Short mmCIF file of C-alpha atoms in Angstrom, two decimals:
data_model
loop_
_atom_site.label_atom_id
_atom_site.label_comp_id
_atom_site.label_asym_id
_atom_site.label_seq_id
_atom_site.Cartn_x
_atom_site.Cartn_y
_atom_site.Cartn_z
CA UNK A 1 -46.07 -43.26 144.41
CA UNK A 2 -49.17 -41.97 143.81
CA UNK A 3 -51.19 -39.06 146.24
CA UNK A 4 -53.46 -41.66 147.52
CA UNK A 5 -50.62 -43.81 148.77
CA UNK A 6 -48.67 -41.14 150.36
CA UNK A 7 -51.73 -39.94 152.15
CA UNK A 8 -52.45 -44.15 153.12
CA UNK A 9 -49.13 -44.53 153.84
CA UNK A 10 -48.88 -41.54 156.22
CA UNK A 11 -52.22 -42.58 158.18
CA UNK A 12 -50.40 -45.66 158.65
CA UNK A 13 -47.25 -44.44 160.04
CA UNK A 14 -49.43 -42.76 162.47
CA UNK A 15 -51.48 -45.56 163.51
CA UNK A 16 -48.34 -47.29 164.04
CA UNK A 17 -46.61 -44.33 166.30
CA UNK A 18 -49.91 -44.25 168.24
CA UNK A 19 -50.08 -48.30 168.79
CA UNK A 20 -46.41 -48.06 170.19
CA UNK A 21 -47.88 -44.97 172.53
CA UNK A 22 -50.38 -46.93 173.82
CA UNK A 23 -48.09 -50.45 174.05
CA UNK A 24 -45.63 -48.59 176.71
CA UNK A 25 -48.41 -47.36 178.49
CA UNK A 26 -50.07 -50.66 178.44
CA UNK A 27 -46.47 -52.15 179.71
CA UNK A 28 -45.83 -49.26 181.78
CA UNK A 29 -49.32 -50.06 183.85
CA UNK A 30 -48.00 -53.73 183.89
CA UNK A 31 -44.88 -52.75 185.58
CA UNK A 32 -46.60 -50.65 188.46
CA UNK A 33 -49.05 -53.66 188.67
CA UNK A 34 -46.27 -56.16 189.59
CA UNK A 35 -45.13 -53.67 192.49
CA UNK A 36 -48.53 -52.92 193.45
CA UNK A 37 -48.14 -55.82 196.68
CA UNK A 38 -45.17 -54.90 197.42
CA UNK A 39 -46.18 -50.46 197.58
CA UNK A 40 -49.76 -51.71 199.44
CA UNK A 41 -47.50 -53.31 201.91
CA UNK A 42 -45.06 -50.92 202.97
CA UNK A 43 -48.31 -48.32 202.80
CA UNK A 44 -49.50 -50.53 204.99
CA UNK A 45 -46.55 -50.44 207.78
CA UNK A 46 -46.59 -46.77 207.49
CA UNK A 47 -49.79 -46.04 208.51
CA UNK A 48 -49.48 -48.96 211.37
CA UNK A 49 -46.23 -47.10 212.79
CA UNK A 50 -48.43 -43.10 212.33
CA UNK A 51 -51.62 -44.92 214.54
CA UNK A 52 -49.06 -46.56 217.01
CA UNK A 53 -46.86 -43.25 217.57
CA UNK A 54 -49.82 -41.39 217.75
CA UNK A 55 -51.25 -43.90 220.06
CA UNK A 56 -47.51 -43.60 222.08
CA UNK A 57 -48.18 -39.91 221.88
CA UNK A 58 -51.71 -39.82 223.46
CA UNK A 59 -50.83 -42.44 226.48
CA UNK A 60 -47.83 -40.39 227.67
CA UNK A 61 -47.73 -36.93 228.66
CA UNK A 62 -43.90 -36.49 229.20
CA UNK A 63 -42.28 -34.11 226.67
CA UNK A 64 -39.32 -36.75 226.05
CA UNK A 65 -41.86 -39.40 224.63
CA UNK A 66 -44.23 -37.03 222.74
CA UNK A 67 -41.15 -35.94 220.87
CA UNK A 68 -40.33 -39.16 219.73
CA UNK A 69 -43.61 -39.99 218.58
CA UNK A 70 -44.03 -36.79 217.04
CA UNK A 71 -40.06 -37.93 215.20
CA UNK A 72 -41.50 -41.24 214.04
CA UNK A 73 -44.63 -39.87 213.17
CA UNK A 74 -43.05 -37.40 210.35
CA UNK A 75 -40.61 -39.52 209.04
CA UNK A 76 -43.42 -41.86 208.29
CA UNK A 77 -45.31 -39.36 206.66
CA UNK A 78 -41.76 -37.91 204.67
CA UNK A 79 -41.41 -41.77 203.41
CA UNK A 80 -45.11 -42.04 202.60
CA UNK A 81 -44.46 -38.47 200.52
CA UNK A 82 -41.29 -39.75 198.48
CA UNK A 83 -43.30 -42.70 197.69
CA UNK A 84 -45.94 -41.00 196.40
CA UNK A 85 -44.21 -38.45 194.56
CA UNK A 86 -42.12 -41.03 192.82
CA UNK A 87 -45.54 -42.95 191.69
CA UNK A 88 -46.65 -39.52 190.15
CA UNK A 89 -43.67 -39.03 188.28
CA UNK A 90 -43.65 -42.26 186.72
CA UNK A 91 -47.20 -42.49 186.06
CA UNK A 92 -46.95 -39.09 184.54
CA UNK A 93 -47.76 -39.13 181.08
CA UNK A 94 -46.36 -36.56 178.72
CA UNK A 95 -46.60 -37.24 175.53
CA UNK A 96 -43.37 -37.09 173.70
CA UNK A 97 -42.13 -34.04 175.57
CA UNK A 98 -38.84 -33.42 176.94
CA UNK A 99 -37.00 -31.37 179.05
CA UNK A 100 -33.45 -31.64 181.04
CA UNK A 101 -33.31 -33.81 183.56
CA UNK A 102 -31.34 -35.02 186.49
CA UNK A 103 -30.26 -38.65 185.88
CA UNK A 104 -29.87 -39.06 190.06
CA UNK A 105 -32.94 -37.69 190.67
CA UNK A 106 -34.66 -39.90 188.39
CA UNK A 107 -32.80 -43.07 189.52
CA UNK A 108 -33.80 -41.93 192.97
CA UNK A 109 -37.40 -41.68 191.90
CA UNK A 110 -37.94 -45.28 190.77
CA UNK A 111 -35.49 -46.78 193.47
CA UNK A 112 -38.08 -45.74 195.78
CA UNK A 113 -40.96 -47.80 194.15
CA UNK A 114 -38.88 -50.63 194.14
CA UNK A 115 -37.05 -50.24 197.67
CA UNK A 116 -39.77 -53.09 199.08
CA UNK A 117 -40.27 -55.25 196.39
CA UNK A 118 -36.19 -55.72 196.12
CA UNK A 119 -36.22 -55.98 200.26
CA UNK A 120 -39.09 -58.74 199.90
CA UNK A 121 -36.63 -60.54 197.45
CA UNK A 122 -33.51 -60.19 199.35
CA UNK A 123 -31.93 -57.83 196.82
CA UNK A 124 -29.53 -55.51 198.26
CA UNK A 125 -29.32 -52.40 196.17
CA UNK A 126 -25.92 -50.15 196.09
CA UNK A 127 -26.07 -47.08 194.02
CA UNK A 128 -22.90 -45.50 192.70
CA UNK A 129 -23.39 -41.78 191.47
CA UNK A 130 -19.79 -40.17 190.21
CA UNK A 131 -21.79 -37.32 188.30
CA UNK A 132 -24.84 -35.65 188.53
CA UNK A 133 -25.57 -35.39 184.44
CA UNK A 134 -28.26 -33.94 182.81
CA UNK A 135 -29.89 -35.56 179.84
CA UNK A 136 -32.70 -33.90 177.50
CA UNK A 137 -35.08 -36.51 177.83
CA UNK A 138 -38.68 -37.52 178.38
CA UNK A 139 -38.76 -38.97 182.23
CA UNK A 140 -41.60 -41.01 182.21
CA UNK A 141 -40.56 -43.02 179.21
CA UNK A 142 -36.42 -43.24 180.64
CA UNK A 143 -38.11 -44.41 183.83
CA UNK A 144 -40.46 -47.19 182.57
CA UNK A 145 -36.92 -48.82 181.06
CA UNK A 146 -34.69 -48.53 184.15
CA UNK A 147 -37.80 -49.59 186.06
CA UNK A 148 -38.18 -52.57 183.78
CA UNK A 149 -34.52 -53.50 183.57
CA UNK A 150 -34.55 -53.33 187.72
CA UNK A 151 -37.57 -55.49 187.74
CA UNK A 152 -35.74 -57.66 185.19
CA UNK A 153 -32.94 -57.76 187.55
CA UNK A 154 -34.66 -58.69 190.71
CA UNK A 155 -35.92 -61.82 188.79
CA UNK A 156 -32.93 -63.13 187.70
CA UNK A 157 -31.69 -63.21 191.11
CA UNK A 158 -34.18 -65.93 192.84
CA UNK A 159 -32.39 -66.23 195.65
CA UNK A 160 -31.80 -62.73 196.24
CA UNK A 161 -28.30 -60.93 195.21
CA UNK A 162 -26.66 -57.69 194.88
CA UNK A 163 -28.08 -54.81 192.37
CA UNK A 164 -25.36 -52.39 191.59
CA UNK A 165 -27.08 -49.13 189.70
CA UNK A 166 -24.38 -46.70 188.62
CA UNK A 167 -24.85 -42.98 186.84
CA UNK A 168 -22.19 -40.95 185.72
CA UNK A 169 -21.27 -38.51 183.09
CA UNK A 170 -19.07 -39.22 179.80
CA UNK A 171 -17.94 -35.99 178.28
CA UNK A 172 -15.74 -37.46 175.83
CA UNK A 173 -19.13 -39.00 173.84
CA UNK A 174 -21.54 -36.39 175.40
CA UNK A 175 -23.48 -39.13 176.90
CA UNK A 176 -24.82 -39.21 180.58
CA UNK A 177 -24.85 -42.91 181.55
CA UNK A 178 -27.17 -45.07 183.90
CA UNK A 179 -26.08 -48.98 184.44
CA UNK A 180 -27.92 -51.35 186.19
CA UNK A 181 -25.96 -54.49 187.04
CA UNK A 182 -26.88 -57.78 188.52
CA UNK A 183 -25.54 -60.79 190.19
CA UNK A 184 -27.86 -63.43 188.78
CA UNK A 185 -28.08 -66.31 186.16
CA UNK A 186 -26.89 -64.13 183.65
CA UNK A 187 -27.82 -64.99 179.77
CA UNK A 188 -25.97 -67.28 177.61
CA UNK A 189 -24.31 -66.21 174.73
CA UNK A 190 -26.91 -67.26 172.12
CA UNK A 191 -29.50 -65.71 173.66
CA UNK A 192 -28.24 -62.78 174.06
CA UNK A 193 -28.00 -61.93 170.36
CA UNK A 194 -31.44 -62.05 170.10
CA UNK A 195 -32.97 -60.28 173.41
CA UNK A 196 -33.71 -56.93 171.67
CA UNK A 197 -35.74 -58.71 169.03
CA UNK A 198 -39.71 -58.42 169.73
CA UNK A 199 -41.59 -61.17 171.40
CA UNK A 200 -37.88 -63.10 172.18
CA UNK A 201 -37.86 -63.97 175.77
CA UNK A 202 -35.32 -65.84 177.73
CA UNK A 203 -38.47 -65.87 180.88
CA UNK A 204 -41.49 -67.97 181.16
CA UNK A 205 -44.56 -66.33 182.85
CA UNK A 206 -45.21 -66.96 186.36
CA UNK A 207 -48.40 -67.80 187.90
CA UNK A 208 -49.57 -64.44 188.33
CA UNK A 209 -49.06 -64.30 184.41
CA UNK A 210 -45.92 -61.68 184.94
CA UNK A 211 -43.32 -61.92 182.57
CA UNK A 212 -42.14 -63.66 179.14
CA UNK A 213 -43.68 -61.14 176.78
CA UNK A 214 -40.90 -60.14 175.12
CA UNK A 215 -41.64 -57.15 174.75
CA UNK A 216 -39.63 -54.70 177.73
CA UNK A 217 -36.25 -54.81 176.09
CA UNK A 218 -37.54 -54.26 172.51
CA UNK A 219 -39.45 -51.73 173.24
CA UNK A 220 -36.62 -50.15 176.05
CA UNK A 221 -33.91 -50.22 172.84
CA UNK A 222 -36.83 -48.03 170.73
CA UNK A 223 -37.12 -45.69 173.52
CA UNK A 224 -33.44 -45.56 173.39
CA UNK A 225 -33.05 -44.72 170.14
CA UNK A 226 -36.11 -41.91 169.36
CA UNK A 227 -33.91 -40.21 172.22
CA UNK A 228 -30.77 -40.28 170.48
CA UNK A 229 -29.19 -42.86 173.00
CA UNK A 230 -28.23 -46.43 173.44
CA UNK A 231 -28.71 -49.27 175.42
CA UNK A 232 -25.88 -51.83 175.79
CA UNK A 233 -25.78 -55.07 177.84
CA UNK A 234 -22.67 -57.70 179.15
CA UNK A 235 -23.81 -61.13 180.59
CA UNK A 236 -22.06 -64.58 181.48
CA UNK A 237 -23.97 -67.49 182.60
CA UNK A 238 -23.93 -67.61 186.47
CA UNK A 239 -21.77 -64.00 186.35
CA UNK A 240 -24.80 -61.33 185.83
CA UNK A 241 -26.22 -59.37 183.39
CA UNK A 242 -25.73 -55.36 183.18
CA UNK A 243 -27.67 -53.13 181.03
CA UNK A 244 -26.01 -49.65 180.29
CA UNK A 245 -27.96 -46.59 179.21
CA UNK A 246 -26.70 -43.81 177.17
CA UNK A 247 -28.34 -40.77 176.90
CA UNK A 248 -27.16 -37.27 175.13
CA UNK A 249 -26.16 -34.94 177.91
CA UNK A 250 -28.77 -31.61 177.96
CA UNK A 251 -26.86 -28.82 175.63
CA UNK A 252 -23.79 -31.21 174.12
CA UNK A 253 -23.69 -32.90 171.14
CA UNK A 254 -22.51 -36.31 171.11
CA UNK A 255 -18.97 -36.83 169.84
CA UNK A 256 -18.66 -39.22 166.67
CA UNK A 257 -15.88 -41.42 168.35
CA UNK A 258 -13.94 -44.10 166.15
CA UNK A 259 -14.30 -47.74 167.38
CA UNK A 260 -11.22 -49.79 167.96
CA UNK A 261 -11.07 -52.94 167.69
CA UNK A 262 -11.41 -54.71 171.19
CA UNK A 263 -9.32 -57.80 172.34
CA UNK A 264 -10.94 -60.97 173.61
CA UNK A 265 -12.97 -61.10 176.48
CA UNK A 266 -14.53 -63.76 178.58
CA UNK A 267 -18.36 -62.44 178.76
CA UNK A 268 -20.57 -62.23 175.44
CA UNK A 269 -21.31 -57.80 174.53
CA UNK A 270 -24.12 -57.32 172.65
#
């Protein structure tokens, strides 16, 4: 191959690397969008409980009452704050750095953006931590794909459900794991070959245009894979879906471990 190739078919590469940059920003402003009602709404019954404490607080002079209003008043504010801080860090944009980071801490960081939206939807959430692991990782770009695959969860569960999210540490492959797991419709076996595969959807969009891209679990198994990891998923029609994530843990290397074969099983494993 000639100079002027290589040199064309570098500037390409890097076209390419900064189109996918821009596409899971693009998708990452998407997600935040479809929350947005859901945040402005819960904003919204924060600041109504700070005026009416404060309001409380103003009317009655006793020391018993002021206290609780005063109570009410900063855990409104402390709620308001974890919101907020969990909007920065996923909104956070960092390039392609990484650093170690807490896999809890970041669950609880994107948990809290979708607390209401899940609420609204009659999702009950349950979180299961057995470790605390550490994974060298960049956050923002881990987040947007748990945050998509909850989001992906929620709406496979129309008439609200159970979300079961699940982190804990495997030292025998040096992986720290996240699963998210769902009680919905669940994907049939023939689609579920192809879900990774760009612009494949098994969703339709909605009337607010959300949805059916194809894109979120394409571009989640890319993220998954410039970090060294892996994203797995189990589903049976009317059983659930659940997506697991495996990431290296910070300062281990990932064991090469032989795969046995595995005997039947009822659900479809991609």
């Amino acid at each position: 191959m000639s100079d002027s190739q290589n040199t064309r078919l570098a500037e390409l590469e890097a076209e390419i690397l900064a189109l996918k940059s821009e596409l899971l920003h693009a998708q990452k402003v998407a997600s935040v969008g479809m929350l947005a009602t859901s945040i402005t709404h819960e904003f919204n019954n924060i600041l109504m409980t700070v005026i009416n404490y404060a309001k409380m607080g103003i009317r009655h002079k006793d020391p018993a009452t002021r206290e609780k209003a005063f109570d009410k008043i900063l855990a409104a504010g402390q709620r308001a704050s974890k919101i907020t801080t969990g909007m920065l860090s996923y909104a956070r944009r960092q390039a392609d750095r990484r650093e170690p980071t807490d896999l809890v801490n970041l669950l609880d960081d994107v948990l809290v953006l979708v607390e209401k939206d899940l609420q609204m939807h009659r999702v009950r959430v349950e979180t299961r931590y057995d470790h605390k692991p550490q994974a060298n990782i960049n956050a923002s770009q881990i987040q947007q794909v748990v945050l998509n695959l909850i989001v992906n969860a929620r709406q496979a569960m129309a008439n609200g459900g159970s979300l079961i999210v699940t982190v804990r540490s495997n030292i025998a492959e040096g992986f720290g794991e996240i699963s998210i797991r769902d009680t919905g419709c669940g994907i049939p076996a023939e689609q579920l070959k192809e879900i990774f595969k760009p612009y494949y959807s098994t969703k339709t969009r909605d009337s607010q245009g959300q949805g059916g891209t194809g894109l979120g679990l394409a571009l989640a198994r890319e993220v998954m894979e410039s970090h060294g990891g892996r994203i797995r998923v189990e589903s049976a029609p009317g059983k659930g879906t659940a997506f697991t994530l495996k990431l290296p843990l910070a300062g281990v290397s990932p064991a090469v471990v032989p795969v046995a074969p595995l005997p039947p099983i009822p659900t479809p494993v991609v």
